[in-house]
Every structure is written in C-alpha cells, then in structure tokens.
mmCIF file of C-alpha atoms in Angstrom:
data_model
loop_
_atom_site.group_PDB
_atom_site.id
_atom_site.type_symbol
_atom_site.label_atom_id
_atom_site.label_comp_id
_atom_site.label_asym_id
_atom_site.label_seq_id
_atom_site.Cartn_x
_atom_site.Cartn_y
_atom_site.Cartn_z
ATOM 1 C CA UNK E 1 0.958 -13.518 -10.728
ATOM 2 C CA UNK E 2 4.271 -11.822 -10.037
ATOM 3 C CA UNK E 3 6.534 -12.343 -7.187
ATOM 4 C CA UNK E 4 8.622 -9.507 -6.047
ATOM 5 C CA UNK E 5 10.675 -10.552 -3.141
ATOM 6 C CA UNK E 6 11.686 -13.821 -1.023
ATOM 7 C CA UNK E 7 13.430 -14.201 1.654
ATOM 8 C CA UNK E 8 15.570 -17.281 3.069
ATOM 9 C CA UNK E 9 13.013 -19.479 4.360
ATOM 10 C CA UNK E 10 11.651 -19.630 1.557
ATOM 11 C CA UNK E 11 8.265 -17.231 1.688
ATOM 12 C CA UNK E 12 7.200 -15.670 -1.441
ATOM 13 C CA UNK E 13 5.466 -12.102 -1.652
ATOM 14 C CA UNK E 14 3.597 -10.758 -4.738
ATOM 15 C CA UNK E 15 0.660 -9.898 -6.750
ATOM 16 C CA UNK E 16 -1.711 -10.887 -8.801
ATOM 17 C CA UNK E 17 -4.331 -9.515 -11.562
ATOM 18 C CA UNK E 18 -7.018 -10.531 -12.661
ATOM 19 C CA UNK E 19 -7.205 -11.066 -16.920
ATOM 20 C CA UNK E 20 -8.788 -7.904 -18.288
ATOM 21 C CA UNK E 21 -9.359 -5.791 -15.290
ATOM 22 C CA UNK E 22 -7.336 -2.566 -14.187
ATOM 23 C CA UNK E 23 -3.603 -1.670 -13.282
ATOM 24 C CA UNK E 24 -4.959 -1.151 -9.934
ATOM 25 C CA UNK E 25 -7.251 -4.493 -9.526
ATOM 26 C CA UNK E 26 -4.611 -6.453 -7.931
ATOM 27 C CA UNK E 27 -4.200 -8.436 -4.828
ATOM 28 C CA UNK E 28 -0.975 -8.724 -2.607
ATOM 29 C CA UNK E 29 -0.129 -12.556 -1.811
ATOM 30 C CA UNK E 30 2.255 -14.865 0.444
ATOM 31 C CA UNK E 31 3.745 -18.048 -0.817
ATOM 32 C CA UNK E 32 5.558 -20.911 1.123
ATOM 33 C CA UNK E 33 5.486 -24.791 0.329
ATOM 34 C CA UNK E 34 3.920 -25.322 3.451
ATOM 35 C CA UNK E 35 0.699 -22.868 2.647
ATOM 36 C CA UNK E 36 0.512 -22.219 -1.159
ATOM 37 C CA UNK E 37 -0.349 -18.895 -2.042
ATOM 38 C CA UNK E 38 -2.369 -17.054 0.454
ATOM 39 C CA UNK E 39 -4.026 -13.573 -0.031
ATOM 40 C CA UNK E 40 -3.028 -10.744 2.236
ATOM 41 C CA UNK E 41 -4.227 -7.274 2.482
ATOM 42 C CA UNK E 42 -7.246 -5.678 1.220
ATOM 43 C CA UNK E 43 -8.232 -6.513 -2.067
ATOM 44 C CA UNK E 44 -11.133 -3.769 -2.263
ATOM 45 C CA UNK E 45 -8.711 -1.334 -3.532
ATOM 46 C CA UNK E 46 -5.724 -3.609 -4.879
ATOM 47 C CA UNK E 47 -2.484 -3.829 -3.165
ATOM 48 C CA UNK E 48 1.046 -4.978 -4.056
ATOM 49 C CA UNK E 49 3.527 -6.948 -1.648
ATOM 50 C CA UNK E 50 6.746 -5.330 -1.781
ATOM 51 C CA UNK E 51 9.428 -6.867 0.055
ATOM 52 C CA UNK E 52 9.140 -9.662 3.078
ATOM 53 C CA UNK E 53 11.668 -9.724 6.064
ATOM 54 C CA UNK E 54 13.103 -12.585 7.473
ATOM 55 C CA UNK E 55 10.409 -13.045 10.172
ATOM 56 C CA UNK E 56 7.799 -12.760 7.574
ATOM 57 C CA UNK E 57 6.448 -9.156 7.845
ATOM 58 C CA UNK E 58 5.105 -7.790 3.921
ATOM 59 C CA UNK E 59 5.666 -4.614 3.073
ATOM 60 C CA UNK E 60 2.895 -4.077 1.381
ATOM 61 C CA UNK E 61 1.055 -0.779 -0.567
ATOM 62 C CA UNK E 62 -2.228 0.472 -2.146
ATOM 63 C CA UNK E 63 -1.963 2.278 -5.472
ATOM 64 C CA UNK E 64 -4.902 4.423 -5.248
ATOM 65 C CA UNK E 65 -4.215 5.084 -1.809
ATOM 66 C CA UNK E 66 -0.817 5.288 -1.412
ATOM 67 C CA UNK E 67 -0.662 3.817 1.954
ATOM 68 C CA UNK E 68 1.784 1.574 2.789
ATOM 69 C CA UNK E 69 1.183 -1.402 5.215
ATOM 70 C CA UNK E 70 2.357 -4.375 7.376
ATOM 71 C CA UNK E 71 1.220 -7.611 7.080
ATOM 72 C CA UNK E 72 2.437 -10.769 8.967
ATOM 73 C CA UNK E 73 2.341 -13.956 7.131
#
C-alpha cells in the first residue's frame, strides 16, 4: 500500500496492489483510526486516491480510463 495524501483529521488516502499483478490492478483506499482502511472507488479497472480535502472528499483517478472522480469518505 501507498498513501499519497492526509489531511488534518487525520484521514489517509492511497492505493494498493496486489503482489504480481499489473501497474494498473490497483485499488484507491481511505484510512482513519476510527475505520481502518476502507476501499473506495471501483476496483474493476484500478484507481488511485490522489489528494483528500478537509471534509473528506478523494480525488481519485482511473489509469486506463483517465477519468477522474469524487469520492466521500
């Protein structure tokens, strides 16, 4: 897993791959303390969180798509 942003209450976005699978065969997540890590988006195609707002809104995109989306966690 990587983690790619956080903002101040403490919520974690990122990705993770699975071993030995594709660049693209990854799956955005949120983290908090409260929730451990939670999937978001659509894993079908892989997706990346990119940055999370203070209200908890993901950025997040799909690499084979190259659609960008909202998510709120």
């Amino acid at each position: 897993s990587v983690a790619t942003a956080l903002n101040d209450n403490g919520q974690v976005v990122g990705y993770s791959k699975r071993p030995r699978s594709s660049s693209d065969d990854c799956s955005a997540f949120i983290w908090d303390a409260q929730n451990g890590m939670q999937a978001i988006g659509s894993s079908l195609n892989g997706s990346f969180a990119e940055s999370i707002n203070q209200s908890g809104i993901v950025a997040a995109v799909q690499p084979l798509t190259g659609l960008s989306s909202q998510f709120y966690g």
